[in-house]
PDB file of C-alpha atoms in Angstrom:
ATOM      1  CA  UNK A 238      43.535 -39.229 -60.327  1.00 50.00           C
ATOM      2  CA  UNK A 239      42.338 -35.585 -60.127  1.00 45.00           C
ATOM      3  CA  UNK A 240      38.689 -36.570 -60.656  1.00 50.00           C
ATOM      4  CA  UNK A 241      39.007 -39.189 -57.948  1.00 50.00           C
ATOM      5  CA  UNK A 242      40.440 -36.553 -55.565  1.00 42.00           C
ATOM      6  CA  UNK A 243      37.675 -34.103 -56.394  1.00 46.00           C
ATOM      7  CA  UNK A 244      35.074 -36.716 -55.829  1.00 47.00           C
ATOM      8  CA  UNK A 245      36.672 -37.584 -52.432  1.00 46.00           C
ATOM      9  CA  UNK A 246      36.718 -33.880 -51.432  1.00 40.00           C
ATOM     10  CA  UNK A 247      33.034 -33.432 -52.349  1.00 43.00           C
ATOM     11  CA  UNK A 248      32.085 -36.644 -50.555  1.00 49.00           C
ATOM     12  CA  UNK A 249      33.956 -35.491 -47.441  1.00 50.00           C
ATOM     13  CA  UNK A 250      32.270 -32.140 -47.509  1.00 50.00           C
ATOM     14  CA  UNK A 251      28.811 -33.656 -47.776  1.00 55.00           C
ATOM     15  CA  UNK A 252      29.645 -36.045 -44.993  1.00 53.00           C
ATOM     16  CA  UNK A 253      30.732 -33.237 -42.786  1.00 52.00           C
ATOM     17  CA  UNK A 254      27.615 -31.239 -43.484  1.00 59.00           C
ATOM     18  CA  UNK A 255      25.500 -34.315 -42.802  1.00 62.00           C
ATOM     19  CA  UNK A 256      27.281 -34.767 -39.566  1.00 57.00           C
ATOM     20  CA  UNK A 257      26.601 -31.162 -38.540  1.00 59.00           C
ATOM     21  CA  UNK A 258      22.889 -31.588 -39.481  1.00 63.00           C
ATOM     22  CA  UNK A 259      22.664 -34.737 -37.353  1.00 66.00           C
ATOM     23  CA  UNK A 260      24.261 -32.918 -34.335  1.00 65.00           C
ATOM     24  CA  UNK A 261      21.783 -30.039 -34.701  1.00 65.00           C
ATOM     25  CA  UNK A 262      18.800 -32.387 -35.049  1.00 67.00           C
ATOM     26  CA  UNK A 263      19.771 -34.205 -31.863  1.00 72.00           C
ATOM     27  CA  UNK A 264      20.794 -31.301 -29.638  1.00 72.00           C
ATOM     28  CA  UNK A 265      17.700 -31.853 -27.387  1.00 76.00           C
ATOM     29  CA  UNK A 266      18.586 -35.576 -26.865  1.00 79.00           C
ATOM     30  CA  UNK A 267      22.196 -34.657 -26.117  1.00 80.00           C
ATOM     31  CA  UNK A 268      21.143 -32.078 -23.473  1.00 78.00           C
ATOM     32  CA  UNK A 269      18.714 -34.653 -21.918  1.00 81.00           C
ATOM     33  CA  UNK A 270      21.536 -37.217 -21.729  1.00 83.00           C
ATOM     34  CA  UNK A 271      24.037 -34.805 -20.163  1.00 82.00           C
ATOM     35  CA  UNK A 272      21.281 -33.761 -17.622  1.00 82.00           C
ATOM     36  CA  UNK A 273      20.769 -37.386 -16.733  1.00 83.00           C
ATOM     37  CA  UNK A 274      24.515 -38.041 -16.247  1.00 83.00           C
ATOM     38  CA  UNK A 275      24.955 -34.876 -14.131  1.00 79.00           C
ATOM     39  CA  UNK A 276      21.945 -35.770 -11.973  1.00 81.00           C
ATOM     40  CA  UNK A 277      23.265 -39.281 -11.477  1.00 81.00           C
ATOM     41  CA  UNK A 278      26.605 -37.903 -10.374  1.00 79.00           C
ATOM     42  CA  UNK A 279      24.864 -35.561  -7.913  1.00 78.00           C
ATOM     43  CA  UNK A 280      22.722 -38.308  -6.413  1.00 80.00           C
ATOM     44  CA  UNK A 281      25.688 -40.584  -5.697  1.00 78.00           C
ATOM     45  CA  UNK A 282      27.772 -37.742  -4.049  1.00 78.00           C
ATOM     46  CA  UNK A 283      27.449 -35.286  -1.226  1.00 76.00           C
ATOM     47  CA  UNK A 284      26.247 -31.867  -2.350  1.00 72.00           C
ATOM     48  CA  UNK A 285      26.980 -28.559  -0.671  1.00 74.00           C
ATOM     49  CA  UNK A 286      27.103 -24.885  -1.684  1.00 73.00           C
ATOM     50  CA  UNK A 287      30.151 -22.642  -1.585  1.00 71.00           C
ATOM     51  CA  UNK A 288      30.252 -19.098  -0.303  1.00 71.00           C
ATOM     52  CA  UNK A 289      29.010 -16.828  -3.056  1.00 68.00           C
ATOM     53  CA  UNK A 290      31.010 -13.855  -1.814  1.00 71.00           C
ATOM     54  CA  UNK A 291      34.343 -15.716  -1.813  1.00 72.00           C
ATOM     55  CA  UNK A 292      37.104 -14.674  -4.175  1.00 71.00           C
ATOM     56  CA  UNK A 293      37.487 -18.196  -5.655  1.00 72.00           C
ATOM     57  CA  UNK A 294      33.762 -18.326  -6.540  1.00 75.00           C
ATOM     58  CA  UNK A 295      33.926 -14.905  -8.192  1.00 78.00           C
ATOM     59  CA  UNK A 296      36.992 -15.744 -10.204  1.00 79.00           C
ATOM     60  CA  UNK A 297      35.654 -19.081 -11.334  1.00 79.00           C
ATOM     61  CA  UNK A 298      32.267 -17.499 -12.272  1.00 79.00           C
ATOM     62  CA  UNK A 299      33.941 -14.807 -14.456  1.00 83.00           C
ATOM     63  CA  UNK A 300      36.169 -17.292 -16.148  1.00 84.00           C
ATOM     64  CA  UNK A 301      33.217 -19.667 -16.819  1.00 81.00           C
ATOM     65  CA  UNK A 302      30.937 -16.872 -18.128  1.00 82.00           C
ATOM     66  CA  UNK A 303      33.608 -15.651 -20.499  1.00 85.00           C
ATOM     67  CA  UNK A 304      34.320 -19.215 -21.786  1.00 83.00           C
ATOM     68  CA  UNK A 305      30.650 -19.966 -22.114  1.00 82.00           C
ATOM     69  CA  UNK A 306      29.877 -16.744 -24.120  1.00 81.00           C
ATOM     70  CA  UNK A 307      32.901 -17.307 -26.373  1.00 82.00           C
ATOM     71  CA  UNK A 308      31.716 -20.872 -27.053  1.00 81.00           C
ATOM     72  CA  UNK A 309      28.070 -19.768 -27.598  1.00 82.00           C
ATOM     73  CA  UNK A 310      28.881 -17.045 -30.156  1.00 81.00           C
ATOM     74  CA  UNK A 311      31.556 -19.145 -31.850  1.00 79.00           C
ATOM     75  CA  UNK A 312      29.092 -22.052 -32.422  1.00 78.00           C
ATOM     76  CA  UNK A 313      26.278 -19.623 -33.301  1.00 79.00           C
ATOM     77  CA  UNK A 314      28.399 -18.288 -36.036  1.00 78.00           C
ATOM     78  CA  UNK A 315      29.208 -21.838 -37.193  1.00 76.00           C
ATOM     79  CA  UNK A 316      25.524 -22.745 -37.141  1.00 77.00           C
ATOM     80  CA  UNK A 317      24.587 -19.650 -39.157  1.00 78.00           C
ATOM     81  CA  UNK A 318      27.141 -20.573 -41.750  1.00 79.00           C
ATOM     82  CA  UNK A 319      25.890 -24.068 -41.971  1.00 76.00           C
ATOM     83  CA  UNK A 320      22.338 -22.768 -42.412  1.00 78.00           C
ATOM     84  CA  UNK A 321      23.515 -20.495 -45.264  1.00 80.00           C
ATOM     85  CA  UNK A 322      25.062 -23.572 -46.910  1.00 78.00           C
ATOM     86  CA  UNK A 323      21.832 -25.505 -46.887  1.00 77.00           C
ATOM     87  CA  UNK A 324      20.010 -26.111 -50.193  1.00 80.00           C
ATOM     88  CA  UNK A 325      16.854 -24.469 -48.894  1.00 82.00           C
ATOM     89  CA  UNK A 326      18.632 -21.140 -48.089  1.00 81.00           C
ATOM     90  CA  UNK A 327      20.564 -21.163 -51.481  1.00 83.00           C
ATOM     91  CA  UNK A 328      17.381 -21.900 -53.361  1.00 85.00           C
ATOM     92  CA  UNK A 329      15.458 -19.139 -51.695  1.00 81.00           C
ATOM     93  CA  UNK A 330      18.295 -16.630 -52.093  1.00 81.00           C
ATOM     94  CA  UNK A 331      18.674 -17.505 -55.840  1.00 84.00           C
ATOM     95  CA  UNK A 332      15.000 -17.041 -56.482  1.00 84.00           C
ATOM     96  CA  UNK A 333      14.880 -13.759 -54.664  1.00 78.00           C
ATOM     97  CA  UNK A 334      17.846 -12.414 -56.639  1.00 81.00           C
ATOM     98  CA  UNK A 335      16.158 -13.492 -59.919  1.00 80.00           C
ATOM     99  CA  UNK A 336      13.042 -11.642 -59.002  1.00 76.00           C
ATOM    100  CA  UNK A 337      14.926  -8.552 -57.839  1.00 76.00           C
ATOM    101  CA  UNK A 338      17.005  -8.459 -61.103  1.00 77.00           C
ATOM    102  CA  UNK A 339      13.745  -8.548 -63.113  1.00 75.00           C
ATOM    103  CA  UNK A 340      12.622  -5.236 -61.603  1.00 74.00           C
ATOM    104  CA  UNK A 341      13.402  -2.231 -63.918  1.00 75.00           C
ATOM    105  CA  UNK A 342      13.223   1.499 -63.348  1.00 72.00           C
ATOM    106  CA  UNK A 343       9.936   1.830 -65.181  1.00 68.00           C
ATOM    107  CA  UNK A 344       8.437  -0.788 -62.957  1.00 73.00           C
ATOM    108  CA  UNK A 345       8.746   1.212 -59.724  1.00 79.00           C
ATOM    109  CA  UNK A 346       5.348   2.820 -59.922  1.00 82.00           C
ATOM    110  CA  UNK A 347       3.701  -0.555 -60.237  1.00 83.00           C
ATOM    111  CA  UNK A 348       5.810  -1.835 -57.414  1.00 82.00           C
ATOM    112  CA  UNK A 349       4.709   1.027 -55.186  1.00 85.00           C
ATOM    113  CA  UNK A 350       0.992   0.257 -55.999  1.00 87.00           C
ATOM    114  CA  UNK A 351       1.644  -3.353 -55.174  1.00 85.00           C
ATOM    115  CA  UNK A 352       3.160  -2.451 -51.787  1.00 85.00           C
ATOM    116  CA  UNK A 353       0.216  -0.175 -50.939  1.00 88.00           C
ATOM    117  CA  UNK A 354      -2.327  -2.847 -51.892  1.00 89.00           C
ATOM    118  CA  UNK A 355      -0.392  -5.471 -49.968  1.00 88.00           C
ATOM    119  CA  UNK A 356      -0.272  -3.319 -46.833  1.00 89.00           C
ATOM    120  CA  UNK A 357      -3.984  -2.733 -46.984  1.00 90.00           C
ATOM    121  CA  UNK A 358      -4.831  -6.412 -47.583  1.00 90.00           C
ATOM    122  CA  UNK A 359      -2.411  -7.622 -44.930  1.00 90.00           C
ATOM    123  CA  UNK A 360      -3.826  -5.232 -42.323  1.00 90.00           C
ATOM    124  CA  UNK A 361      -7.376  -6.339 -43.152  1.00 91.00           C
ATOM    125  CA  UNK A 362      -6.287  -9.980 -42.822  1.00 91.00           C
ATOM    126  CA  UNK A 363      -4.720  -9.321 -39.369  1.00 91.00           C
ATOM    127  CA  UNK A 364      -7.731  -7.447 -38.120  1.00 91.00           C
ATOM    128  CA  UNK A 365     -10.204 -10.199 -39.236  1.00 91.00           C
ATOM    129  CA  UNK A 366      -8.019 -12.783 -37.663  1.00 92.00           C
ATOM    130  CA  UNK A 367      -7.814 -10.900 -34.356  1.00 91.00           C
ATOM    131  CA  UNK A 368     -11.588 -10.350 -34.407  1.00 92.00           C
ATOM    132  CA  UNK A 369     -12.164 -14.041 -34.951  1.00 91.00           C
ATOM    133  CA  UNK A 370      -9.716 -14.939 -32.079  1.00 91.00           C
ATOM    134  CA  UNK A 371     -11.432 -12.461 -29.709  1.00 89.00           C
ATOM    135  CA  UNK A 372     -14.890 -13.745 -30.667  1.00 90.00           C
ATOM    136  CA  UNK A 373     -16.321 -10.835 -32.634  1.00 90.00           C
ATOM    137  CA  UNK A 374     -17.742 -10.397 -36.103  1.00 88.00           C
ATOM    138  CA  UNK A 375     -16.804  -7.831 -38.710  1.00 88.00           C
ATOM    139  CA  UNK A 376     -20.309  -6.340 -38.407  1.00 89.00           C
ATOM    140  CA  UNK A 377     -19.798  -5.727 -34.693  1.00 90.00           C
ATOM    141  CA  UNK A 378     -16.384  -4.065 -35.378  1.00 89.00           C
ATOM    142  CA  UNK A 379     -17.941  -1.834 -38.030  1.00 89.00           C
ATOM    143  CA  UNK A 380     -20.755  -0.868 -35.644  1.00 88.00           C
ATOM    144  CA  UNK A 381     -18.088   0.083 -33.038  1.00 88.00           C
ATOM    145  CA  UNK A 382     -16.317   2.220 -35.697  1.00 88.00           C
ATOM    146  CA  UNK A 383     -19.635   3.985 -36.433  1.00 87.00           C
ATOM    147  CA  UNK A 384     -19.782   5.035 -32.803  1.00 86.00           C
ATOM    148  CA  UNK A 385     -22.449   2.701 -31.472  1.00 86.00           C
ATOM    149  CA  UNK A 386     -22.267   2.109 -27.671  1.00 84.00           C
ATOM    150  CA  UNK A 387     -20.676  -1.108 -26.412  1.00 83.00           C
ATOM    151  CA  UNK A 388     -19.748  -2.300 -22.967  1.00 87.00           C
ATOM    152  CA  UNK A 389     -16.245  -1.582 -21.587  1.00 87.00           C
ATOM    153  CA  UNK A 390     -15.107  -5.164 -22.221  1.00 88.00           C
ATOM    154  CA  UNK A 391     -16.085  -4.950 -25.901  1.00 87.00           C
ATOM    155  CA  UNK A 392     -14.628  -1.468 -26.239  1.00 87.00           C
ATOM    156  CA  UNK A 393     -11.308  -2.644 -24.936  1.00 90.00           C
ATOM    157  CA  UNK A 394     -11.183  -5.616 -27.258  1.00 88.00           C
ATOM    158  CA  UNK A 395     -12.420  -3.757 -30.310  1.00 89.00           C
ATOM    159  CA  UNK A 396     -10.079  -0.880 -29.589  1.00 89.00           C
ATOM    160  CA  UNK A 397      -7.228  -3.336 -29.731  1.00 91.00           C
ATOM    161  CA  UNK A 398      -8.291  -4.327 -33.196  1.00 89.00           C
ATOM    162  CA  UNK A 399      -8.583  -0.717 -34.286  1.00 89.00           C
ATOM    163  CA  UNK A 400      -5.124   0.194 -32.998  1.00 91.00           C
ATOM    164  CA  UNK A 401      -3.485  -2.387 -35.474  1.00 89.00           C
ATOM    165  CA  UNK A 402      -1.340  -0.652 -38.078  1.00 88.00           C
ATOM    166  CA  UNK A 403      -0.298  -1.727 -41.552  1.00 85.00           C
ATOM    167  CA  UNK A 404       3.038  -3.313 -42.140  1.00 80.00           C
ATOM    168  CA  UNK A 405       5.931  -1.020 -43.100  1.00 80.00           C
ATOM    169  CA  UNK A 406       6.462  -2.143 -46.674  1.00 78.00           C
ATOM    170  CA  UNK A 407       7.769  -0.068 -49.560  1.00 76.00           C
ATOM    171  CA  UNK A 408       9.624  -0.646 -52.879  1.00 75.00           C
ATOM    172  CA  UNK A 409      13.100  -0.072 -51.424  1.00 76.00           C
ATOM    173  CA  UNK A 410      12.499  -2.830 -48.861  1.00 75.00           C
ATOM    174  CA  UNK A 411      11.559  -5.328 -51.525  1.00 73.00           C
ATOM    175  CA  UNK A 412      14.754  -4.779 -53.513  1.00 72.00           C
ATOM    176  CA  UNK A 413      17.066  -4.674 -50.552  1.00 70.00           C
ATOM    177  CA  UNK A 414      18.536  -7.690 -48.784  1.00 60.00           C
ATOM    178  CA  UNK A 415      16.800  -6.857 -45.493  1.00 55.00           C
ATOM    179  CA  UNK A 416      13.208  -7.286 -44.276  1.00 47.00           C
ATOM    180  CA  UNK A 417      11.365  -5.414 -41.622  1.00 46.00           C
ATOM    181  CA  UNK A 418      10.243  -6.871 -38.336  1.00 46.00           C
ATOM    182  CA  UNK A 419       6.498  -6.288 -38.634  1.00 42.00           C
ATOM    183  CA  UNK A 420       3.754  -8.831 -39.135  1.00 44.00           C
ATOM    184  CA  UNK A 421       5.076 -11.643 -41.336  1.00 47.00           C
ATOM    185  CA  UNK A 422       7.697  -9.281 -42.757  1.00 49.00           C
ATOM    186  CA  UNK A 423      10.613 -10.154 -40.519  1.00 52.00           C
ATOM    187  CA  UNK A 424      14.128  -9.162 -40.492  1.00 49.00           C
ATOM    188  CA  UNK A 425      15.926 -11.945 -38.582  1.00 50.00           C
ATOM    189  CA  UNK A 426      18.749  -9.758 -37.337  1.00 52.00           C
ATOM    190  CA  UNK A 427      16.735  -6.755 -36.247  1.00 53.00           C
ATOM    191  CA  UNK A 428      16.215  -7.917 -32.665  1.00 63.00           C
ATOM    192  CA  UNK A 429      18.887 -10.404 -32.617  1.00 66.00           C
ATOM    193  CA  UNK A 430      20.933  -8.879 -29.807  1.00 71.00           C
ATOM    194  CA  UNK A 431      17.926  -8.732 -27.574  1.00 74.00           C
ATOM    195  CA  UNK A 432      16.803 -12.250 -28.302  1.00 74.00           C
ATOM    196  CA  UNK A 433      20.328 -13.501 -27.707  1.00 75.00           C
ATOM    197  CA  UNK A 434      20.509 -11.668 -24.286  1.00 77.00           C
ATOM    198  CA  UNK A 435      17.141 -13.063 -23.268  1.00 80.00           C
ATOM    199  CA  UNK A 436      18.102 -16.634 -24.343  1.00 76.00           C
ATOM    200  CA  UNK A 437      21.380 -16.443 -22.331  1.00 80.00           C
ATOM    201  CA  UNK A 438      19.667 -15.432 -19.024  1.00 82.00           C
ATOM    202  CA  UNK A 439      18.494 -19.001 -18.093  1.00 80.00           C
ATOM    203  CA  UNK A 440      21.989 -20.435 -18.934  1.00 79.00           C
ATOM    204  CA  UNK A 441      23.719 -17.743 -16.881  1.00 81.00           C
ATOM    205  CA  UNK A 442      21.513 -18.344 -13.911  1.00 82.00           C
ATOM    206  CA  UNK A 443      22.013 -22.092 -14.240  1.00 78.00           C
ATOM    207  CA  UNK A 444      25.878 -21.536 -14.479  1.00 78.00           C
ATOM    208  CA  UNK A 445      25.899 -19.452 -11.239  1.00 79.00           C
ATOM    209  CA  UNK A 446      23.982 -22.265  -9.572  1.00 78.00           C
ATOM    210  CA  UNK A 447      26.315 -25.063 -10.783  1.00 77.00           C
ATOM    211  CA  UNK A 448      29.373 -23.161  -9.887  1.00 76.00           C
ATOM    212  CA  UNK A 449      28.277 -22.675  -6.366  1.00 78.00           C
ATOM    213  CA  UNK A 450      27.719 -26.455  -5.974  1.00 74.00           C
ATOM    214  CA  UNK A 451      30.472 -28.370  -4.172  1.00 73.00           C
ATOM    215  CA  UNK A 452      30.506 -32.114  -4.663  1.00 70.00           C
ATOM    216  CA  UNK A 453      32.336 -34.704  -2.593  1.00 71.00           C
ATOM    217  CA  UNK A 454      32.206 -38.570  -2.454  1.00 71.00           C
ATOM    218  CA  UNK A 455      29.750 -40.078  -0.107  1.00 73.00           C
ATOM    219  CA  UNK A 456      31.186 -42.056   2.747  1.00 73.00           C
ATOM    220  CA  UNK A 457      29.961 -45.595   3.408  1.00 75.00           C
ATOM    221  CA  UNK A 458      27.639 -45.788   0.361  1.00 73.00           C
ATOM    222  CA  UNK A 459      25.403 -48.822   0.912  1.00 78.00           C
ATOM    223  CA  UNK A 460      23.236 -50.857  -1.415  1.00 80.00           C
ATOM    224  CA  UNK A 461      20.156 -49.201   0.025  1.00 79.00           C
ATOM    225  CA  UNK A 462      21.628 -45.781  -0.852  1.00 76.00           C
ATOM    226  CA  UNK A 463      22.369 -46.873  -4.375  1.00 77.00           C
ATOM    227  CA  UNK A 464      18.788 -48.178  -4.908  1.00 83.00           C
ATOM    228  CA  UNK A 465      17.374 -44.980  -3.395  1.00 79.00           C
ATOM    229  CA  UNK A 466      19.403 -42.905  -5.772  1.00 79.00           C
ATOM    230  CA  UNK A 467      18.343 -45.006  -8.840  1.00 80.00           C
ATOM    231  CA  UNK A 468      14.742 -44.682  -7.833  1.00 80.00           C
ATOM    232  CA  UNK A 469      15.054 -40.957  -7.750  1.00 79.00           C
ATOM    233  CA  UNK A 470      16.903 -40.954 -11.043  1.00 80.00           C
ATOM    234  CA  UNK A 471      14.216 -43.034 -12.753  1.00 81.00           C
ATOM    235  CA  UNK A 472      11.830 -40.121 -12.792  1.00 80.00           C
ATOM    236  CA  UNK A 473      13.976 -38.220 -15.285  1.00 81.00           C
ATOM    237  CA  UNK A 474      13.684 -40.706 -18.178  1.00 81.00           C
ATOM    238  CA  UNK A 475      10.031 -40.997 -17.584  1.00 81.00           C
ATOM    239  CA  UNK A 476       9.490 -37.234 -17.760  1.00 83.00           C
ATOM    240  CA  UNK A 477      11.838 -37.047 -20.737  1.00 80.00           C
ATOM    241  CA  UNK A 478       9.947 -39.679 -22.668  1.00 78.00           C
ATOM    242  CA  UNK A 479       6.643 -38.037 -21.824  1.00 79.00           C
ATOM    243  CA  UNK A 480       8.022 -34.697 -23.219  1.00 82.00           C
ATOM    244  CA  UNK A 481       9.378 -36.425 -26.316  1.00 74.00           C
ATOM    245  CA  UNK A 482       6.008 -38.128 -26.916  1.00 76.00           C
ATOM    246  CA  UNK A 483       4.172 -34.841 -26.436  1.00 77.00           C
ATOM    247  CA  UNK A 484       6.436 -33.036 -28.871  1.00 77.00           C
ATOM    248  CA  UNK A 485       6.065 -35.826 -31.378  1.00 70.00           C
ATOM    249  CA  UNK A 486       2.185 -35.714 -31.211  1.00 72.00           C
ATOM    250  CA  UNK A 487       2.186 -31.991 -31.399  1.00 64.00           C
TER     251      UNK A 487
END
């Protein structure tokens, strides 16, 4: 009986995790469907805008902003926990801890030399990559470093390559749980607050707009009006399918 119960609990947990994964994988489709429904609602009703300076608008806006931010950060925390429960994350964390535990005190000097060599090689790689993307050769860059004269355009571009700096990497960073936000060495939480703030700006502007909208039922809605609304609405699925196709091909 106990074994059956344990199997049921494990199966339920796996099913819940699978359900969360399906929801996350289909967030874009869900947003597109909601957008289609809201647009349909707007096309079949009369739309007007409320007075932005009214007390009712301000109160509603504050309440909606608080509610939306609470929902955002609550679900963000839930999403982060779900990500940490994934097999990929657990496997990567386990491998990292195994490698970290294998580092002994007498290995620190070798680790420092490795960090120094990595920084130099990584900087050289980024410089060569930037030179290639700007359309210059390594020989042209070396000539610029020797002080040979170049035009202002080339001087600006090659100066940009010269200003690149090596990644901040040392032994303590490798044996800690955090990574620096430089080059491919990224610490996901280092600029999290700024990224979150920037990502919420479009949603906040959209919310201000939607709260200002006042909707009322249309009087004497005719068949011609319904057809006209449907024709306008038909552009959304077409654009959505084109975007979906473009994303799939990319």
